[in-house]
Tab-separated table of C-alpha atoms in Angstrom:
chain	number	residue	atom	x	y	z
A	2	MET	CA	102.182	71.277	84.999
A	3	ALA	CA	102.600	70.661	88.728
A	4	PRO	CA	100.413	67.863	90.049
A	5	GLN	CA	97.540	68.895	92.316
A	6	ARG	CA	97.163	65.497	93.911
A	7	PHE	CA	94.228	66.061	96.231
A	8	HIS	CA	92.157	67.850	93.581
A	9	GLU	CA	92.940	65.091	91.092
A	10	GLN	CA	91.747	62.521	93.595
A	11	PHE	CA	88.655	64.596	94.248
A	12	ASP	CA	87.823	64.520	90.532
A	13	GLN	CA	88.419	60.763	90.425
A	14	ILE	CA	86.148	60.114	93.403
A	15	GLN	CA	83.483	62.471	92.083
A	16	ARG	CA	83.401	60.473	88.832
A	17	SER	CA	82.885	57.300	90.867
A	18	MET	CA	79.902	58.941	92.631
A	19	PRO	CA	78.243	60.850	89.777
A	20	ASP	CA	74.964	61.367	91.640
A	21	VAL	CA	76.534	62.691	94.856
A	22	PRO	CA	77.633	66.365	94.889
A	23	LEU	CA	80.904	66.580	96.819
A	24	ALA	CA	82.964	69.320	98.429
A	25	LEU	CA	86.479	69.630	99.831
A	26	GLY	CA	86.803	70.480	103.479
A	27	PRO	CA	87.124	71.966	105.909
A	28	ASP	CA	86.085	75.222	104.346
A	29	ASP	CA	89.574	76.734	104.382
A	30	ALA	CA	91.695	73.668	103.593
A	31	ALA	CA	91.482	70.491	101.503
A	32	GLU	CA	91.818	67.787	104.161
A	33	PHE	CA	88.781	65.619	103.474
A	34	ILE	CA	85.866	65.184	101.083
A	35	TYR	CA	82.191	65.277	102.060
A	36	GLU	CA	78.670	65.356	100.635
A	37	LYS	CA	77.288	68.823	99.942
A	38	GLY	CA	74.005	69.983	101.473
A	39	VAL	CA	73.721	67.068	103.906
A	40	VAL	CA	74.563	66.378	107.542
A	41	LEU	CA	74.411	63.187	109.568
A	42	ALA	CA	72.586	62.877	112.878
A	43	ARG	CA	71.871	60.025	115.214
A	44	ASP	CA	68.356	58.701	114.684
A	45	GLU	CA	67.247	59.928	118.093
A	46	ASP	CA	68.482	63.458	117.306
A	47	ALA	CA	67.172	63.692	113.725
A	48	GLY	CA	63.898	65.419	114.578
A	49	LEU	CA	65.620	67.996	116.770
A	50	VAL	CA	68.181	68.748	114.046
A	51	GLU	CA	65.459	69.174	111.420
A	52	ASP	CA	63.441	71.499	113.631
A	53	ASN	CA	66.435	73.674	114.520
A	54	VAL	CA	67.582	74.100	110.932
A	55	ARG	CA	64.040	74.695	109.702
A	56	THR	CA	63.289	77.267	112.409
A	57	HIS	CA	66.510	79.245	112.570
A	58	PHE	CA	68.623	78.764	109.474
A	59	THR	CA	66.384	78.581	106.427
A	60	ALA	CA	67.725	81.813	104.906
A	61	ALA	CA	71.343	80.683	105.200
A	62	THR	CA	70.703	77.241	103.721
A	63	GLY	CA	69.116	78.364	100.459
A	64	LEU	CA	66.151	76.040	101.042
A	65	SER	CA	62.563	76.674	101.962
A	66	ALA	CA	61.404	75.285	105.305
A	67	ASP	CA	59.679	72.291	103.707
A	68	GLN	CA	62.846	71.370	101.790
A	69	ILE	CA	64.803	70.734	104.988
A	70	ARG	CA	64.117	67.066	105.468
A	71	ARG	CA	65.535	63.637	105.991
A	72	ALA	CA	67.384	62.599	102.857
A	73	GLY	CA	67.918	58.939	103.643
A	74	PRO	CA	66.202	55.952	105.217
A	75	GLU	CA	64.339	56.589	108.430
A	76	THR	CA	66.637	54.258	110.283
A	77	ASN	CA	69.303	51.620	109.743
A	78	ARG	CA	71.579	49.435	111.810
A	79	SER	CA	74.138	52.218	112.030
A	80	GLY	CA	71.573	54.458	113.722
A	81	ILE	CA	72.353	57.355	111.384
A	82	THR	CA	70.018	59.655	109.430
A	83	ARG	CA	70.993	61.893	106.507
A	84	ILE	CA	69.354	65.313	106.717
A	85	GLN	CA	69.306	67.826	103.896
A	86	VAL	CA	70.195	71.261	105.259
A	87	GLY	CA	71.183	73.106	102.086
A	88	ASP	CA	70.953	73.236	98.322
A	89	PRO	CA	73.862	71.144	96.997
A	90	SER	CA	73.925	73.183	93.775
A	91	HIS	CA	75.015	76.289	95.703
A	92	GLY	CA	78.720	77.144	95.746
A	93	ASP	CA	81.576	75.136	94.271
A	94	MET	CA	83.633	72.173	95.422
A	95	ASN	CA	85.599	74.322	97.874
A	96	ALA	CA	82.807	75.163	100.283
A	97	ASP	CA	79.348	74.384	101.567
A	98	ARG	CA	78.149	77.282	103.712
A	99	ALA	CA	74.908	75.587	104.702
A	100	VAL	CA	76.647	72.540	106.160
A	101	ALA	CA	79.277	74.676	107.898
A	102	HIS	CA	76.546	76.885	109.378
A	103	ALA	CA	74.605	73.882	110.668
A	104	LEU	CA	77.738	72.387	112.245
A	105	ARG	CA	78.505	75.626	114.081
A	106	ALA	CA	74.958	76.114	115.250
A	107	LEU	CA	74.042	72.600	116.359
A	108	ARG	CA	76.627	71.668	118.908
A	109	GLU	CA	76.091	69.940	122.219
A	110	PRO	CA	72.459	70.178	123.340
A	111	GLU	CA	71.770	71.816	126.671
A	112	GLY	CA	72.316	69.457	129.568
A	113	ARG	CA	74.065	66.818	127.393
A	114	ALA	CA	77.737	67.787	127.471
A	115	GLY	CA	79.847	65.615	125.200
A	116	HIS	CA	76.883	64.500	123.105
A	117	ARG	CA	77.695	65.060	119.453
A	118	MET	CA	74.665	66.202	117.480
A	119	ILE	CA	75.676	66.223	113.810
A	120	SER	CA	78.510	65.589	111.391
A	121	ARG	CA	79.440	66.113	107.785
A	122	ASN	CA	78.851	63.059	105.600
A	123	HIS	CA	82.508	62.344	104.832
A	124	VAL	CA	83.892	60.213	102.029
A	125	VAL	CA	85.828	57.250	103.436
A	126	SER	CA	88.507	56.381	100.907
A	127	ILE	CA	91.766	54.597	100.107
A	128	ALA	CA	92.703	57.513	97.854
A	129	VAL	CA	93.369	60.467	100.125
A	130	ASN	CA	96.956	61.599	99.717
A	131	SER	CA	98.846	64.393	98.033
A	132	CYS	CA	101.738	62.197	96.946
A	133	PRO	CA	101.293	59.868	93.949
A	134	GLY	CA	102.361	56.873	95.999
A	135	ASP	CA	99.256	54.812	95.390
A	136	GLU	CA	99.695	53.941	91.714
A	137	PRO	CA	101.378	50.600	91.091
A	138	VAL	CA	104.566	49.920	89.130
A	139	PRO	CA	105.069	46.639	87.203
A	140	ALA	CA	107.323	44.076	88.895
A	141	PRO	CA	108.820	40.973	87.233
A	142	LEU	CA	107.373	37.643	88.337
A	143	THR	CA	110.920	36.303	88.748
A	144	GLN	CA	111.542	38.803	91.539
A	145	GLY	CA	108.893	37.257	93.778
A	146	THR	CA	106.905	39.027	96.449
A	147	ASN	CA	108.310	41.309	99.132
A	148	PRO	CA	107.722	40.234	101.853
A	149	ALA	CA	108.557	36.787	100.505
A	150	PRO	CA	106.211	33.926	101.473
A	151	ALA	CA	106.964	32.739	104.995
A	152	GLU	CA	107.504	29.076	105.764
A	153	GLY	CA	104.533	26.963	106.681
A	154	GLY	CA	101.377	25.913	104.961
A	155	HIS	CA	97.658	26.331	105.138
A	156	THR	CA	95.690	24.088	107.491
A	157	ALA	CA	91.958	24.629	107.248
A	158	ASP	CA	91.086	23.748	110.839
A	159	SER	CA	93.700	26.055	112.392
A	160	ALA	CA	93.845	28.903	109.864
A	161	VAL	CA	93.393	32.428	111.209
A	162	GLY	CA	90.432	34.218	109.664
A	163	VAL	CA	91.280	37.589	108.060
A	164	LEU	CA	88.575	39.772	106.535
A	165	VAL	CA	89.886	42.416	104.129
A	166	ILE	CA	87.516	45.375	103.754
A	167	ASP	CA	88.441	46.875	100.401
A	168	ASN	CA	87.378	47.113	96.764
A	169	GLY	CA	87.383	43.464	95.705
A	170	LEU	CA	89.560	40.965	93.826
A	171	THR	CA	90.680	40.754	90.219
A	172	HIS	CA	88.847	38.029	88.320
A	173	ASP	CA	91.998	35.942	87.757
A	174	HIS	CA	93.502	36.221	91.248
A	175	ALA	CA	93.269	32.460	91.885
A	176	ALA	CA	95.925	31.859	89.211
A	177	VAL	CA	98.476	33.155	91.746
A	178	PRO	CA	99.474	30.209	94.005
A	179	LEU	CA	99.791	32.546	96.970
A	180	LEU	CA	96.096	33.412	96.615
A	181	ALA	CA	94.788	29.865	96.170
A	182	HIS	CA	92.833	30.013	99.435
A	183	VAL	CA	91.623	33.601	99.057
A	184	ARG	CA	87.930	34.106	98.395
A	185	GLY	CA	85.587	37.032	98.167
A	186	ASP	CA	84.059	39.563	95.800
A	187	VAL	CA	85.375	40.099	92.285
A	188	HIS	CA	85.424	43.522	90.621
A	189	GLU	CA	82.469	44.095	88.351
A	190	THR	CA	84.486	46.191	85.883
A	191	GLU	CA	88.267	46.049	85.686
A	192	THR	CA	89.145	47.967	82.518
A	193	ASP	CA	87.980	51.027	80.626
A	194	GLY	CA	86.694	51.093	77.050
A	195	ARG	CA	90.249	50.937	75.701
A	196	GLY	CA	91.208	47.934	77.807
A	197	ASN	CA	93.280	49.869	80.352
A	198	LEU	CA	93.169	48.704	83.963
A	199	LEU	CA	91.141	51.169	86.042
A	200	GLN	CA	92.848	53.003	88.888
A	201	TYR	CA	92.820	51.048	92.187
A	202	ILE	CA	91.692	47.814	90.538
A	203	GLY	CA	93.810	45.128	92.184
A	204	HIS	CA	94.094	47.005	95.481
A	205	GLY	CA	92.277	44.257	97.376
A	206	THR	CA	94.189	41.530	95.519
A	207	PHE	CA	97.509	43.163	96.400
A	208	ILE	CA	96.501	43.361	100.078
A	209	ALA	CA	95.387	39.711	100.150
A	210	GLY	CA	98.769	38.708	98.734
A	211	LEU	CA	100.613	40.544	101.488
A	212	VAL	CA	98.546	38.889	104.230
A	213	ALA	CA	99.072	35.448	102.681
A	214	ALA	CA	102.827	36.008	102.254
A	215	VAL	CA	103.393	37.049	105.873
A	216	ALA	CA	100.937	34.495	107.305
A	217	PRO	CA	100.388	31.433	105.058
A	218	ASN	CA	98.029	29.802	107.567
A	219	THR	CA	95.202	32.275	106.997
A	220	ASP	CA	91.762	32.140	105.469
A	221	VAL	CA	91.558	35.494	103.698
A	222	THR	CA	88.235	36.910	102.506
A	223	VAL	CA	88.121	40.147	100.496
A	224	ARG	CA	84.855	42.078	100.437
A	225	SER	CA	84.154	44.935	98.013
A	226	THR	CA	82.762	47.227	100.697
A	227	LEU	CA	84.266	50.210	98.851
A	228	ASN	CA	83.525	51.066	95.238
A	229	ASP	CA	86.127	50.382	92.561
A	230	ALA	CA	87.609	53.848	93.160
A	231	GLY	CA	88.053	52.811	96.772
A	232	ALA	CA	85.487	55.213	98.211
A	233	ILE	CA	82.188	55.214	100.092
A	234	LEU	CA	80.071	57.761	101.964
A	235	GLU	CA	80.306	57.667	105.749
A	236	SER	CA	76.510	57.283	105.904
A	237	GLU	CA	76.830	53.954	104.067
A	238	PHE	CA	80.129	52.748	105.489
A	239	GLY	CA	78.936	51.541	108.876
A	240	GLU	CA	76.059	49.661	107.277
A	241	ARG	CA	78.398	47.984	104.789
A	242	LEU	CA	80.744	46.954	107.592
A	243	PHE	CA	77.813	45.290	109.338
A	244	ASP	CA	76.921	43.585	106.039
A	245	ALA	CA	80.439	42.157	105.722
A	246	VAL	CA	80.512	40.591	109.176
A	247	ASP	CA	76.913	39.405	108.850
A	248	ARG	CA	77.870	37.601	105.665
A	249	ASP	CA	81.121	36.024	106.839
A	250	GLY	CA	80.861	36.099	110.620
A	251	TRP	CA	83.185	38.034	112.883
A	252	PRO	CA	86.745	37.058	111.872
A	253	ASP	CA	89.877	36.969	113.983
A	254	VAL	CA	91.293	40.015	112.212
A	255	ILE	CA	89.841	42.762	110.004
A	256	SER	CA	92.350	44.500	107.722
A	257	LEU	CA	91.055	47.947	106.722
A	258	SER	CA	93.028	50.240	104.404
A	259	ALA	CA	90.631	53.178	104.177
A	260	GLY	CA	89.453	56.090	106.264
A	261	THR	CA	89.150	59.848	106.565
A	262	SER	CA	90.072	62.711	108.816
A	263	ASN	CA	87.208	64.857	110.104
A	264	GLY	CA	88.766	67.451	112.380
A	265	ARG	CA	87.467	65.600	115.445
A	266	THR	CA	89.012	63.577	118.252
A	267	ASP	CA	85.994	61.368	118.970
A	268	GLY	CA	85.613	59.272	115.827
A	269	LEU	CA	83.138	59.019	112.963
A	270	LEU	CA	79.433	59.323	113.652
A	271	GLY	CA	78.650	56.952	110.788
A	272	VAL	CA	80.641	54.034	112.217
A	273	ALA	CA	79.959	54.618	115.917
A	274	ALA	CA	77.427	51.764	116.108
A	275	PHE	CA	79.748	49.345	114.305
A	276	MET	CA	82.688	50.263	116.521
A	277	GLU	CA	80.552	49.733	119.622
A	278	GLU	CA	79.525	46.290	118.333
A	279	LEU	CA	83.186	45.543	117.509
A	280	ARG	CA	84.071	46.184	121.167
A	281	GLN	CA	81.729	43.374	122.198
A	282	GLN	CA	83.416	40.870	119.861
A	283	ARG	CA	86.861	39.257	119.965
A	284	THR	CA	87.890	40.606	116.536
A	285	LEU	CA	90.950	42.848	116.156
A	286	LEU	CA	90.705	45.742	113.690
A	287	VAL	CA	94.034	46.554	112.004
A	288	ALA	CA	93.586	49.921	110.278
A	289	ALA	CA	95.680	52.157	108.023
A	290	ALA	CA	96.823	55.493	109.440
A	291	GLY	CA	96.406	57.207	106.062
A	292	ASN	CA	98.646	58.924	103.542
A	293	ASN	CA	98.244	62.657	104.217
A	294	ALA	CA	101.651	63.165	105.907
A	295	SER	CA	99.619	64.623	108.767
A	296	ALA	CA	99.297	64.230	112.519
A	297	THR	CA	95.540	64.836	112.307
A	298	PRO	CA	93.616	61.753	113.516
A	299	PHE	CA	92.508	59.525	110.656
A	300	TRP	CA	89.479	57.337	111.323
A	301	PRO	CA	88.830	54.467	111.996
A	302	ALA	CA	92.583	53.960	112.690
A	303	ALA	CA	92.643	56.708	115.335
A	304	TYR	CA	90.137	54.793	117.478
A	305	ALA	CA	93.286	53.072	118.754
A	306	SER	CA	93.978	56.208	120.813
A	307	LEU	CA	90.603	56.165	122.605
A	308	PRO	CA	90.793	54.343	125.967
A	309	GLU	CA	87.863	52.034	125.259
A	310	TYR	CA	89.400	50.874	121.948
A	311	GLN	CA	93.095	50.520	122.819
A	312	ASP	CA	92.918	46.721	122.780
A	313	VAL	CA	90.427	46.613	119.904
A	314	VAL	CA	92.209	48.612	117.179
A	315	LEU	CA	95.812	48.492	115.942
A	316	SER	CA	96.674	51.562	113.845
A	317	VAL	CA	99.499	51.264	111.323
A	318	GLY	CA	101.750	53.847	109.664
A	319	ALA	CA	104.205	53.239	106.826
A	320	LEU	CA	108.005	53.046	106.813
A	321	ARG	CA	110.027	54.013	103.775
A	322	GLY	CA	111.873	51.441	101.667
A	323	ASP	CA	114.802	50.882	104.021
A	324	GLY	CA	112.520	50.468	107.029
A	325	GLU	CA	114.512	52.925	109.128
A	326	PHE	CA	112.386	56.049	108.828
A	327	GLY	CA	108.783	56.971	108.157
A	328	ALA	CA	107.610	57.149	104.558
A	329	CYS	CA	107.140	60.746	103.428
A	330	PHE	CA	103.391	60.261	102.894
A	331	SER	CA	102.571	58.412	106.110
A	332	ASN	CA	100.321	59.964	108.724
A	333	HIS	CA	101.886	60.002	112.163
A	334	GLY	CA	101.253	60.969	115.751
A	335	PRO	CA	100.527	59.434	119.158
A	336	TRP	CA	97.393	57.745	117.798
A	337	VAL	CA	99.532	55.525	115.498
A	338	ASN	CA	100.494	52.320	117.347
A	339	ALA	CA	103.201	50.966	115.070
A	340	TYR	CA	104.835	51.344	111.670
A	341	ALA	CA	105.631	48.684	109.087
A	342	PRO	CA	107.234	48.623	105.635
A	343	GLY	CA	104.851	50.402	103.277
A	344	GLU	CA	106.940	51.734	100.430
A	345	ARG	CA	107.530	49.754	97.197
A	346	LEU	CA	106.235	46.445	98.538
A	347	THR	CA	105.712	43.677	95.974
A	348	SER	CA	102.568	41.564	95.681
A	349	ALA	CA	100.066	40.225	93.172
A	350	LEU	CA	98.021	42.799	91.270
A	351	THR	CA	96.341	40.451	88.787
A	352	GLY	CA	96.496	36.764	87.911
A	353	PHE	CA	98.145	35.446	84.771
A	354	ASP	CA	95.330	35.483	82.190
A	355	ALA	CA	97.090	38.008	79.984
A	356	PRO	CA	99.173	41.182	80.280
A	357	VAL	CA	96.963	44.205	80.927
A	358	PRO	CA	97.825	47.847	80.145
A	359	TYR	CA	97.604	50.664	82.657
A	360	GLU	CA	97.705	54.416	82.029
A	361	TYR	CA	99.060	56.565	84.858
A	362	GLN	CA	96.577	59.013	86.324
A	363	HIS	CA	98.970	61.242	88.304
A	364	SER	CA	102.307	62.801	87.405
A	365	THR	CA	105.277	62.612	89.743
A	366	TYR	CA	106.702	65.744	91.335
A	367	ASP	CA	110.113	67.267	90.672
A	368	ALA	CA	110.837	67.079	94.401
A	369	CYS	CA	109.232	65.430	97.404
A	370	ARG	CA	105.814	66.933	98.034
A	371	TYR	CA	106.635	67.115	101.742
A	372	GLY	CA	110.242	68.280	101.552
A	373	PHE	CA	111.934	64.958	102.328
A	374	SER	CA	115.460	64.578	100.965
A	375	TYR	CA	115.268	60.945	99.871
A	376	VAL	CA	113.931	59.998	96.441
A	377	CYS	CA	110.431	59.027	97.482
A	378	THR	CA	107.308	57.886	95.676
A	379	CYS	CA	106.510	61.536	94.923
A	380	GLN	CA	109.459	61.521	92.522
A	381	ALA	CA	110.185	58.015	91.300
A	382	PRO	CA	109.623	56.102	89.164
A	383	ARG	CA	108.993	59.103	86.917
A	384	HIS	CA	105.722	59.120	85.040
A	385	THR	CA	103.253	61.501	83.426
A	386	GLY	CA	99.592	61.129	84.370
A	387	VAL	CA	96.457	61.912	82.427
A	388	LEU	CA	94.789	63.859	85.254
A	389	SER	CA	97.821	66.026	86.066
A	390	GLU	CA	98.362	66.973	82.441
A	391	ASN	CA	94.717	67.433	81.503
A	392	GLY	CA	94.378	70.169	78.902
A	393	THR	CA	97.987	69.920	77.718
A	394	SER	CA	99.637	68.004	74.906
A	395	ALA	CA	101.539	65.735	77.306
A	396	LYS	CA	100.908	62.043	76.683
A	397	PRO	CA	100.344	59.914	79.787
A	398	ASP	CA	102.711	57.021	80.335
A	399	GLN	CA	101.416	53.492	79.833
A	400	VAL	CA	102.800	50.269	81.311
A	401	MET	CA	101.883	46.587	81.156
A	402	PHE	CA	101.117	44.447	84.190
A	403	GLU	CA	101.756	40.729	83.964
A	404	GLY	CA	100.850	39.776	87.517
A	405	PHE	CA	103.064	41.407	90.138
A	406	ALA	CA	103.500	45.048	91.094
A	407	HIS	CA	105.353	47.378	93.432
A	408	TRP	CA	102.945	49.601	95.377
A	409	SER	CA	103.235	52.069	98.255
A	410	GLY	CA	100.961	53.364	100.999
A	411	THR	CA	99.782	52.761	104.542
A	412	SER	CA	97.202	50.631	102.703
A	413	PHE	CA	99.923	48.002	102.384
A	414	ALA	CA	101.742	48.428	105.686
A	415	THR	CA	98.394	47.510	107.266
A	416	PRO	CA	97.997	43.963	105.829
A	417	VAL	CA	101.659	43.326	106.635
A	418	VAL	CA	100.848	43.941	110.312
A	419	ALA	CA	97.563	42.022	110.056
A	420	GLY	CA	99.631	39.120	108.726
A	421	MET	CA	102.131	39.449	111.573
A	422	VAL	CA	99.310	39.241	114.131
A	423	ALA	CA	97.924	36.158	112.371
A	424	ALA	CA	101.389	34.546	112.151
A	425	HIS	CA	101.909	35.191	115.865
A	426	MET	CA	98.610	33.483	116.623
A	427	THR	CA	99.650	30.428	114.614
A	428	ALA	CA	103.189	30.243	116.031
A	429	HIS	CA	102.087	30.616	119.648
A	430	LYS	CA	98.777	28.774	119.388
A	431	GLU	CA	97.085	31.967	120.544
A	432	THR	CA	93.364	32.019	119.862
A	433	ASP	CA	92.683	35.586	121.015
A	434	PRO	CA	93.699	38.149	118.348
A	435	ARG	CA	93.601	41.016	120.843
A	436	ALA	CA	95.951	39.146	123.139
A	437	ALA	CA	98.176	38.499	120.107
A	438	ARG	CA	98.207	42.255	119.417
A	439	LYS	CA	99.417	42.958	122.927
A	440	GLN	CA	102.012	40.170	122.870
A	441	LEU	CA	103.357	41.222	119.474
A	442	LEU	CA	103.832	44.845	120.514
A	443	GLU	CA	105.316	43.979	123.916
A	444	ALA	CA	107.799	41.508	122.400
A	445	ASN	CA	108.882	43.907	119.671
A	446	SER	CA	112.319	45.444	120.219
A	447	GLU	CA	112.730	47.199	116.876
A	448	PHE	CA	112.221	50.885	116.316
A	449	ALA	CA	112.307	53.441	113.533
A	450	GLU	CA	112.432	57.221	113.452
A	451	VAL	CA	109.327	59.086	112.339
A	452	ARG	CA	109.350	62.891	112.435
A	453	GLY	CA	112.044	62.885	115.113
A	454	THR	CA	110.275	60.330	117.312
A	455	HIS	CA	111.335	56.729	117.924
A	456	VAL	CA	108.369	54.479	117.212
A	457	PRO	CA	107.715	50.709	117.245
A	458	ALA	CA	108.672	49.161	113.892
A	459	LEU	CA	107.146	45.816	112.876
A	460	ARG	CA	109.262	44.264	110.121
A	461	PRO	CA	108.416	40.732	108.912
A	462	ALA	CA	111.347	38.337	108.831
A	463	THR	CA	110.881	37.726	105.090
A	464	TRP	CA	110.778	41.406	104.139
A	465	ARG	CA	113.759	42.718	102.155
A	466	PRO	CA	114.728	46.400	102.538
A	467	VAL	CA	114.674	48.488	99.376
A	468	PRO	CA	117.740	50.750	98.971
A	469	VAL	CA	116.971	54.412	99.521
A	470	VAL	CA	118.568	57.068	97.325
A	471	GLN	CA	119.178	60.488	98.804
A	472	ARG	CA	118.425	63.442	96.580
A	473	ALA	CA	121.426	65.615	95.944
A	474	VAL	CA	121.053	68.922	97.763
A	475	PRO	CA	122.852	71.785	96.031
A	476	VAL	CA	125.508	73.503	98.129
A	477	VAL	CA	125.124	77.265	98.230
A	478	GLN	CA	128.467	79.090	98.371
A	479	ARG	CA	128.442	82.119	100.621
A	480	SER	CA	131.214	84.685	100.748
A	481	ALA	CA	132.711	85.346	104.155
A	482	ARG	CA	131.986	88.710	105.717
A	483	ALA	CA	134.898	91.061	106.100
């Protein structure tokens, strides 16, 4: 059975949000996930949106006039209101006519060109890709991490503060020497009823290990802003980002390995207030470009392309194992600032309490999902997943993790670059992370090829290339014409 990666991820995310009806979008293609029957509006526009839907579109929404109402808190720090515009039980996961109708109808208000009225309530996630490159593979402890730990130690009074916005830490992470100074939130539940590690558990631990390896003189804090499936609604995301910086203070660097596309070029309505506050701080946001193999802007990373955020955000794509070309799954485009190794990196997944089993959720493909000729994470290592083979007699593959893992994704290229910014700050006694961003990119003389374009490549000195195997392409014999 051929894997249907995006639909499998949709099912996984839906299980993590059992009380939130979700749909795939836009209506004619599966590019993002959003909440059915609901739109987002700025607080100051909420009344106008309600009145317009109630007056003009009641028949199309499937609701009576009094059912069209605000579905969330009256106000919050993000300045966003959820408004119910349709019956979420109507239709299936492939469409929401009421939301689409409201989006078409409520565009820029008269006399306010460029003012965005409403948005879908997107799911922000670490899990949006059609290639099964985000499931880990066991790695022997004797092999060490890749990138290997850089020279230098941790000095509390000069350490660079790095806040990782993710899904938390494994309970035994401190057993890994590399993570001795890492603090933060621990997963509430790590295994299922049979003792198998849940998908994406260890994602935040793995990221913390990469930051600490590239930049030993860092104080890394991991916050479980996302749920254990690595997802959150856009309406909640901005508020949770505010919560994280309120709790820990604005750090030097934020490493964020999550996002969503939305078909727009002006960002996410749900994080607009946070991004505006970020502009007023000195913090640098290093954000993953996403794993859709697409040039469509992926937010918040794509804020790096907006003039007012060019010094505030550093967007990161992934290079394949040899570091010479883009990974098959990596998003790309002019909104991506730089690329870093992001395929088959090695870091800590758990501590050393005991080996823990893991059952693969997604099957590999027979060939690269995107038509690349090298043997990519779509194909190898080969495994059979429970979601891909659901309803068949195929038995999913199970492995044991004893601490370290190989893992792939722009999720992991991102903390590599966050670590490089932090290491630059330490080496050059630079206290301004945004200045360090500029200096790092200007001093870089290395490039890679991504989709026929030469792009800046940031490769840590301690990173070891992973040999790339080219898939044999059959030669078709053609007879010469007479």
